[in-house]
Every structure is written in structure tokens, then in C-alpha cells.
């Protein structure tokens, strides 16, 4: 019941209601894990609707803000309960590219799917992607490019990972408006998805395989 209420509050982007429900749940002795499940259910529904063009970027951002309010309150308790993230993803917008709205959506959807995300931000060089893989040992490396002039940097990152002997340690996911499945295949990445919700589904499948 509370799980459904939490899910609906996230879907409706009601951050205050999410906070109140989480606090009520914790006071009533609910586990943080169960409360988190309600939050993730809500983001799952939004992700699906976003994919089907039933909701758009603003609704996703508002739902994500509500989700983050809830996970912020649960963080300490989840650590106490020993809840581990499903896996880790390092993501960033490639070198020369400042666009981050799509990348931020991917981050939110990844977090909504239960992944820990290390966000490298924008204008990330191949060396910085490599360093992040060495430091965080992610299962997933996600790159976003919005410019035809920067998408080639995704290829450089794949090559830099190979040169560092790290290529087989991560699944490389690519996306962004000019990126296509054919380009993904050409540069030797592991997955292309057209939208953030599909990216989260694929990432979850990779880490739970
Ligand atoms: Co720029 N821009 N921009 N821009 N901008 C575009 C991309 C452009 C198509 C506009 C146009 O000319 N029609 C064009 C690119 C042309 C091209 O290369 N083919 C362009 C240009 C040229 C430029 C500048 C060069 C302009 C200039 O200065 N002359 C400049 C470049 C700066 C730089 O990066 N070095 C520039 C700057 C900017 C702003 C800073 C003003 C701003 C960015 C603000 C920001 O991001 N914080 C901006 C914006 C907002 C846009 C448009 C209008 C919107 C992009 C966007 O956020 N879309 C865009 C035109 C348009 O698309 N209508 C445009 C919404 C977002 C949710 O979509 O990021 O595609 P998107 O993400 C999608 C999918 O692609 C996917 O998931 C999301 C949906 O769920 N996805 C992934 C994204 N990453 C993924 C990763 C994955 C999987 C899926 O796996 C890891």
C-alpha cells in the first residue's frame, strides 16, 4: 500500500509527499529497502511512459527530483541495512561537447534502476574516462554526444580503453541525437539506445546477466 503510494508520488513528481511518506514508513518500521522499491517502481513507470512519448523531459526531471528526495532520506538507512547497488556505471558527455540534458536523464534513469552512477560531467576526455574506469571499476561505461563533430570521441574512448587493457572489463553504452546503431557497431561499443529509459533497461540487463 505504502509502496504504491510512494510510486504514485514519484510519478506525480510530488517531492514533499515522497518525503512525508518515506518518513512515515521509517517511523512505522518499514525497511528502507521496501520504501526504495516503491520509489523505483514510480521511476520505472515514468521511464516506460517517457519511452512511449506519454510524458516528456520536464515530467521526467520532476519525477527524478521527487525520487532523489526520497533516496536522500533513505541513504543512511540503506547503508545500515547493507543494501548494495546492482552495479556501477560511469557516465559522461564526450570531449568537446557541453550538452548534458540527455546525459543527466540517463543518469537519473540508471539510478532509478538501482545502479550507482559516477557522473564525470561534460567535455570528458578519453584519458578521464579511462582513469574513471581504473578508479571505480564500473560494469558500465556510458557516453553521450550531441554533436556530429564530437561523436568521433566515442571511438577514441573505446580505443583508449583497449590500449589501457580495460576494454573487456566494461560494457560500453553510447547514445545522443547523432549516434546510431550502425555507429555503435562501427566503433565497437556494446550497446546503443535511442533514449534514457531504454538505456537503463539495457544497463540493468548487463549488470544482472
Ligand atoms: Co546545442 N546543438 N549547441 N546547445 N542543442 C544541438 C544538439 C543541435 C542539433 C541544434 C541545431 O543546430 N539544430 C546542434 C548540433 C548539430 C550537429 O552537430 N548535428 C547544436 C549545436 C550546433 C550547438 C553549438 C555548436 C552551437 C554554437 O555554439 N554554434 C553549441 C556547442 C557547444 C558544445 O557542446 N561545445 C551548442 C550549445 C548548446 C547549449 C549550451 C546552448 C545547450 C545545451 C545545454 C545543456 O545541455 N546543458 C544546447 C541545446 C539545449 C541544444 C538542443 C536545442 C537540445 C538538446 C537537448 O538537450 N535535447 C539541440 C537541438 C535539438 O535537439 N532540438 C542542440 C533534449 C535531450 C533530452 O535530448 O540529449 O538527445 P538528447 O538525449 C536523448 C537521447 O539522445 C538519449 O536519451 C535522451 C532521451 O531520453 N541519449 C542517450 C542521450 N545520451 C545518451 C546516452 C546513452 C543512451 C541514450 O547511453 C549512454
Short mmCIF file of N, CA, C and O and ligand atoms in Angstrom, two decimals, residues 50-51 57 60-61 90-107 109-110 122-123 140-151 154 172-179 191-200, ligand 1:
data_model
loop_
_atom_site.label_atom_id
_atom_site.label_comp_id
_atom_site.label_asym_id
_atom_site.label_seq_id
_atom_site.Cartn_x
_atom_site.Cartn_y
_atom_site.Cartn_z
N UNK A 50 7.90 7.66 -20.71
CA UNK A 50 8.80 8.56 -21.46
C UNK A 50 9.17 7.91 -22.78
O UNK A 50 9.19 8.53 -23.84
N UNK A 51 9.44 6.61 -22.70
CA UNK A 51 9.81 5.87 -23.91
C UNK A 51 8.68 5.89 -24.93
O UNK A 51 8.90 5.94 -26.13
N UNK A 57 10.41 15.42 -21.19
CA UNK A 57 11.56 15.73 -20.33
C UNK A 57 11.16 16.43 -19.01
O UNK A 57 11.62 16.01 -17.95
N UNK A 60 9.86 14.00 -16.48
CA UNK A 60 10.91 13.07 -16.01
C UNK A 60 11.80 13.77 -14.98
O UNK A 60 12.13 13.19 -13.94
N UNK A 61 12.14 15.03 -15.26
CA UNK A 61 13.01 15.76 -14.34
C UNK A 61 12.31 15.96 -12.99
O UNK A 61 12.93 15.83 -11.93
N UNK A 90 29.81 4.43 -14.95
CA UNK A 90 30.48 5.71 -15.13
C UNK A 90 29.89 6.33 -16.38
O UNK A 90 29.79 5.65 -17.42
N UNK A 91 29.43 7.58 -16.29
CA UNK A 91 28.88 8.20 -17.50
C UNK A 91 29.43 9.61 -17.70
O UNK A 91 29.89 10.25 -16.74
N UNK A 92 29.37 10.08 -18.93
CA UNK A 92 29.80 11.45 -19.21
C UNK A 92 29.48 11.83 -20.64
O UNK A 92 29.19 10.97 -21.49
N UNK A 93 29.50 13.14 -20.89
CA UNK A 93 29.40 13.66 -22.25
C UNK A 93 30.83 13.80 -22.78
O UNK A 93 31.71 14.27 -22.05
N UNK A 94 31.04 13.41 -24.01
CA UNK A 94 32.41 13.29 -24.53
C UNK A 94 33.11 14.63 -24.74
O UNK A 94 32.47 15.70 -24.76
N UNK A 95 34.40 14.53 -24.98
CA UNK A 95 35.27 15.70 -25.15
C UNK A 95 34.74 16.67 -26.22
O UNK A 95 34.33 16.23 -27.29
N UNK A 96 34.75 17.96 -25.89
CA UNK A 96 34.34 18.99 -26.84
C UNK A 96 32.85 19.26 -26.82
O UNK A 96 32.37 20.16 -27.50
N UNK A 97 32.11 18.51 -26.02
CA UNK A 97 30.64 18.59 -26.04
C UNK A 97 30.12 19.00 -24.66
O UNK A 97 30.45 18.38 -23.66
N UNK A 98 29.30 20.07 -24.68
CA UNK A 98 28.80 20.63 -23.40
C UNK A 98 27.34 20.23 -23.12
O UNK A 98 26.79 20.61 -22.10
N UNK A 99 26.72 19.50 -24.03
CA UNK A 99 25.30 19.16 -23.84
C UNK A 99 25.16 18.10 -22.73
O UNK A 99 25.80 17.06 -22.81
N UNK A 100 24.29 18.39 -21.76
CA UNK A 100 24.19 17.40 -20.68
C UNK A 100 22.77 17.03 -20.27
O UNK A 100 22.58 16.28 -19.31
N UNK A 101 21.77 17.54 -20.98
CA UNK A 101 20.40 17.26 -20.54
C UNK A 101 20.07 15.77 -20.73
O UNK A 101 19.55 15.11 -19.82
N UNK A 102 20.42 15.23 -21.89
CA UNK A 102 20.18 13.80 -22.14
C UNK A 102 21.02 12.93 -21.22
O UNK A 102 20.52 11.94 -20.66
N UNK A 103 22.28 13.32 -21.05
CA UNK A 103 23.16 12.54 -20.16
C UNK A 103 22.61 12.52 -18.73
O UNK A 103 22.63 11.49 -18.06
N UNK A 104 22.08 13.68 -18.30
CA UNK A 104 21.51 13.73 -16.95
C UNK A 104 20.27 12.85 -16.82
O UNK A 104 20.02 12.25 -15.77
N UNK A 105 19.51 12.76 -17.92
CA UNK A 105 18.35 11.86 -17.90
C UNK A 105 18.80 10.40 -17.78
O UNK A 105 18.21 9.61 -17.05
N UNK A 106 19.86 10.08 -18.53
CA UNK A 106 20.38 8.71 -18.45
C UNK A 106 20.83 8.42 -17.01
O UNK A 106 20.53 7.36 -16.46
N UNK A 107 21.50 9.39 -16.41
CA UNK A 107 21.96 9.21 -15.02
C UNK A 107 20.77 8.92 -14.10
O UNK A 107 20.79 7.99 -13.30
N UNK A 109 17.80 7.79 -14.86
CA UNK A 109 17.17 6.50 -15.15
C UNK A 109 18.05 5.35 -14.63
O UNK A 109 17.53 4.34 -14.15
N UNK A 110 19.35 5.49 -14.75
CA UNK A 110 20.25 4.47 -14.22
C UNK A 110 20.05 4.36 -12.70
O UNK A 110 19.94 3.27 -12.15
N UNK A 122 30.56 16.95 -18.33
CA UNK A 122 30.65 17.19 -19.78
C UNK A 122 32.10 17.37 -20.19
O UNK A 122 32.99 17.51 -19.35
N UNK A 123 32.33 17.34 -21.52
CA UNK A 123 33.68 17.59 -22.08
C UNK A 123 34.71 16.65 -21.44
O UNK A 123 35.78 17.08 -21.01
N UNK A 140 29.53 -0.71 -16.32
CA UNK A 140 29.01 0.02 -17.48
C UNK A 140 29.77 1.33 -17.66
O UNK A 140 30.01 2.04 -16.68
N UNK A 141 30.10 1.64 -18.91
CA UNK A 141 30.63 2.97 -19.24
C UNK A 141 29.67 3.58 -20.26
O UNK A 141 29.49 3.01 -21.34
N UNK A 142 29.04 4.69 -19.92
CA UNK A 142 28.07 5.32 -20.81
C UNK A 142 28.56 6.66 -21.33
O UNK A 142 29.05 7.49 -20.56
N UNK A 143 28.44 6.84 -22.64
CA UNK A 143 28.89 8.10 -23.25
C UNK A 143 27.74 8.74 -24.02
O UNK A 143 26.99 8.06 -24.71
N UNK A 144 27.68 10.07 -23.92
CA UNK A 144 26.67 10.82 -24.64
C UNK A 144 27.36 11.83 -25.55
O UNK A 144 28.36 12.43 -25.15
N UNK A 145 26.86 11.99 -26.79
CA UNK A 145 27.35 13.01 -27.74
C UNK A 145 26.17 13.64 -28.43
O UNK A 145 25.28 12.92 -28.90
N UNK A 146 26.15 14.95 -28.50
CA UNK A 146 25.05 15.63 -29.20
C UNK A 146 25.48 16.26 -30.50
O UNK A 146 24.66 16.77 -31.26
N UNK A 147 26.79 16.29 -30.75
CA UNK A 147 27.29 16.97 -31.94
C UNK A 147 27.92 15.96 -32.89
O UNK A 147 28.63 15.04 -32.44
N UNK A 148 27.68 16.14 -34.17
CA UNK A 148 28.34 15.25 -35.14
C UNK A 148 29.86 15.42 -35.07
O UNK A 148 30.60 14.49 -35.35
N UNK A 149 30.29 16.62 -34.63
CA UNK A 149 31.74 16.86 -34.54
C UNK A 149 32.37 16.20 -33.32
O UNK A 149 33.59 16.11 -33.24
N UNK A 150 31.58 15.79 -32.33
CA UNK A 150 32.17 15.17 -31.13
C UNK A 150 31.92 13.67 -31.03
O UNK A 150 32.54 13.00 -30.21
N UNK A 151 31.01 13.16 -31.86
CA UNK A 151 30.69 11.73 -31.69
C UNK A 151 31.92 10.84 -31.95
O UNK A 151 32.03 9.76 -31.37
N UNK A 154 33.73 9.22 -29.09
CA UNK A 154 33.29 7.93 -28.51
C UNK A 154 34.21 6.81 -29.00
O UNK A 154 34.57 5.90 -28.24
N UNK A 172 30.30 -1.01 -22.90
CA UNK A 172 30.29 0.38 -23.34
C UNK A 172 28.94 0.69 -24.00
O UNK A 172 28.55 0.03 -24.97
N UNK A 173 28.25 1.70 -23.43
CA UNK A 173 26.96 2.10 -23.98
C UNK A 173 27.06 3.50 -24.55
O UNK A 173 27.68 4.37 -23.94
N UNK A 174 26.48 3.71 -25.72
CA UNK A 174 26.58 5.01 -26.38
C UNK A 174 25.18 5.53 -26.73
O UNK A 174 24.24 4.77 -26.92
N UNK A 175 25.09 6.87 -26.79
CA UNK A 175 23.82 7.48 -27.16
C UNK A 175 24.00 8.95 -27.44
O UNK A 175 25.11 9.48 -27.39
N UNK A 176 22.88 9.61 -27.74
CA UNK A 176 22.91 11.02 -28.12
C UNK A 176 22.32 11.15 -29.51
O UNK A 176 22.39 10.20 -30.31
N UNK A 177 21.77 12.33 -29.81
CA UNK A 177 20.99 12.50 -31.04
C UNK A 177 21.66 12.02 -32.33
O UNK A 177 21.01 11.36 -33.14
N UNK A 178 22.96 12.29 -32.57
CA UNK A 178 23.52 11.86 -33.87
C UNK A 178 23.99 10.40 -33.88
O UNK A 178 24.38 9.89 -34.94
N UNK A 179 23.96 9.75 -32.74
CA UNK A 179 24.50 8.38 -32.63
C UNK A 179 23.47 7.36 -33.12
O UNK A 179 22.27 7.53 -32.90
N UNK A 191 26.48 -1.34 -26.78
CA UNK A 191 25.04 -1.09 -26.94
C UNK A 191 24.76 0.36 -27.26
O UNK A 191 25.38 1.26 -26.71
N UNK A 192 23.80 0.53 -28.17
CA UNK A 192 23.25 1.86 -28.47
C UNK A 192 21.79 1.83 -28.07
O UNK A 192 21.11 0.84 -28.33
N UNK A 193 21.34 2.90 -27.42
CA UNK A 193 19.90 3.04 -27.22
C UNK A 193 19.50 4.46 -27.58
O UNK A 193 20.28 5.40 -27.41
N UNK A 194 18.27 4.60 -28.05
CA UNK A 194 17.81 5.90 -28.53
C UNK A 194 17.35 6.80 -27.40
O UNK A 194 17.29 8.01 -27.56
N UNK A 195 17.00 6.22 -26.26
CA UNK A 195 16.50 7.06 -25.16
C UNK A 195 17.01 6.55 -23.81
O UNK A 195 17.53 5.43 -23.71
N UNK A 196 16.81 7.41 -22.81
CA UNK A 196 17.37 7.14 -21.49
C UNK A 196 16.70 5.94 -20.80
O UNK A 196 17.38 5.16 -20.10
N UNK A 197 15.41 5.78 -21.00
CA UNK A 197 14.71 4.68 -20.34
C UNK A 197 15.21 3.33 -20.90
O UNK A 197 15.46 2.39 -20.14
N UNK A 198 15.37 3.26 -22.22
CA UNK A 198 15.89 2.02 -22.81
C UNK A 198 17.32 1.77 -22.35
O UNK A 198 17.73 0.62 -22.14
N UNK A 199 18.09 2.87 -22.19
CA UNK A 199 19.47 2.71 -21.72
C UNK A 199 19.49 2.05 -20.34
O UNK A 199 20.31 1.16 -20.07
N UNK A 200 18.56 2.49 -19.47
CA UNK A 200 18.52 1.91 -18.12
C UNK A 200 18.14 0.43 -18.17
O UNK A 200 18.69 -0.39 -17.42
CO1 LIG B 1 23.21 22.67 -28.96
N1 LIG B 1 23.12 21.77 -30.68
N2 LIG B 1 24.90 23.52 -29.49
N3 LIG B 1 23.10 23.57 -27.27
N4 LIG B 1 21.47 21.99 -28.81
C1 LIG B 1 22.02 20.82 -30.87
C2 LIG B 1 22.43 19.43 -30.45
C3 LIG B 1 21.76 20.97 -32.44
C4 LIG B 1 21.12 19.72 -33.06
C5 LIG B 1 20.93 22.23 -32.69
C6 LIG B 1 20.71 22.50 -34.18
O1 LIG B 1 21.58 23.02 -34.83
N5 LIG B 1 19.56 22.14 -34.69
C7 LIG B 1 23.19 21.27 -32.96
C8 LIG B 1 24.04 20.06 -33.34
C9 LIG B 1 24.19 19.89 -34.84
C10 LIG B 1 25.01 18.70 -35.13
O2 LIG B 1 26.11 18.54 -34.69
N6 LIG B 1 24.42 17.83 -35.92
C11 LIG B 1 23.78 22.06 -31.80
C12 LIG B 1 24.88 22.93 -31.90
C13 LIG B 1 25.44 23.14 -33.29
C14 LIG B 1 25.43 23.60 -30.79
C15 LIG B 1 26.60 24.59 -30.75
C16 LIG B 1 27.79 24.21 -31.64
C17 LIG B 1 26.02 25.96 -31.14
C18 LIG B 1 27.04 27.05 -31.27
O3 LIG B 1 27.62 27.46 -30.28
N7 LIG B 1 27.21 27.45 -32.50
C19 LIG B 1 26.98 24.62 -29.27
C20 LIG B 1 28.01 23.52 -28.93
C21 LIG B 1 28.55 23.67 -27.53
C22 LIG B 1 29.39 22.46 -27.19
O4 LIG B 1 28.84 21.47 -26.80
N8 LIG B 1 30.68 22.56 -27.41
C23 LIG B 1 25.67 24.27 -28.63
C24 LIG B 1 25.30 24.68 -27.36
C25 LIG B 1 24.09 24.41 -26.76
C26 LIG B 1 23.64 24.99 -25.42
C27 LIG B 1 24.78 25.16 -24.42
C28 LIG B 1 23.02 26.34 -25.71
C29 LIG B 1 22.50 24.00 -24.99
C30 LIG B 1 23.00 22.81 -24.11
C31 LIG B 1 22.60 22.99 -22.67
C32 LIG B 1 22.89 21.74 -21.89
O5 LIG B 1 22.86 20.64 -22.36
N9 LIG B 1 23.13 21.95 -20.63
C33 LIG B 1 22.11 23.41 -26.35
C34 LIG B 1 20.87 22.75 -26.59
C35 LIG B 1 19.89 22.74 -25.44
C36 LIG B 1 20.59 22.09 -27.81
C37 LIG B 1 19.27 21.45 -28.26
C38 LIG B 1 18.30 22.62 -28.53
C39 LIG B 1 18.59 20.49 -27.32
C40 LIG B 1 19.48 19.32 -26.88
C41 LIG B 1 18.79 18.59 -25.76
O6 LIG B 1 19.11 18.78 -24.59
N10 LIG B 1 17.77 17.78 -26.10
C42 LIG B 1 19.70 20.69 -29.58
C43 LIG B 1 18.66 20.77 -30.69
C44 LIG B 1 17.61 19.72 -30.54
O7 LIG B 1 17.92 18.58 -30.18
N11 LIG B 1 16.40 20.06 -30.86
C45 LIG B 1 21.04 21.25 -29.85
C46 LIG B 1 16.95 17.07 -25.10
C47 LIG B 1 17.69 15.82 -24.61
C48 LIG B 1 16.79 15.05 -23.64
O8 LIG B 1 17.93 15.02 -25.74
O9 LIG B 1 20.44 14.94 -25.34
O10 LIG B 1 19.37 13.94 -27.44
P1 LIG B 1 19.31 14.25 -26.01
O11 LIG B 1 19.11 12.91 -25.18
C49 LIG B 1 18.18 11.93 -25.59
C50 LIG B 1 18.78 10.83 -26.47
O12 LIG B 1 19.73 11.32 -27.39
C51 LIG B 1 19.27 9.81 -25.48
O13 LIG B 1 18.44 9.95 -24.34
C52 LIG B 1 17.76 11.20 -24.34
C53 LIG B 1 16.27 10.94 -24.40
O14 LIG B 1 15.86 10.03 -23.47
N12 LIG B 1 20.64 9.84 -25.01
C54 LIG B 1 21.27 8.68 -24.65
C55 LIG B 1 21.47 10.87 -24.75
N13 LIG B 1 22.63 10.42 -24.28
C56 LIG B 1 22.54 9.08 -24.19
C57 LIG B 1 23.46 8.11 -23.72
C58 LIG B 1 23.05 6.76 -23.75
C59 LIG B 1 21.80 6.40 -24.23
C60 LIG B 1 20.90 7.34 -24.68
O15 LIG B 1 23.84 5.76 -23.32
C61 LIG B 1 24.99 6.05 -22.57
#
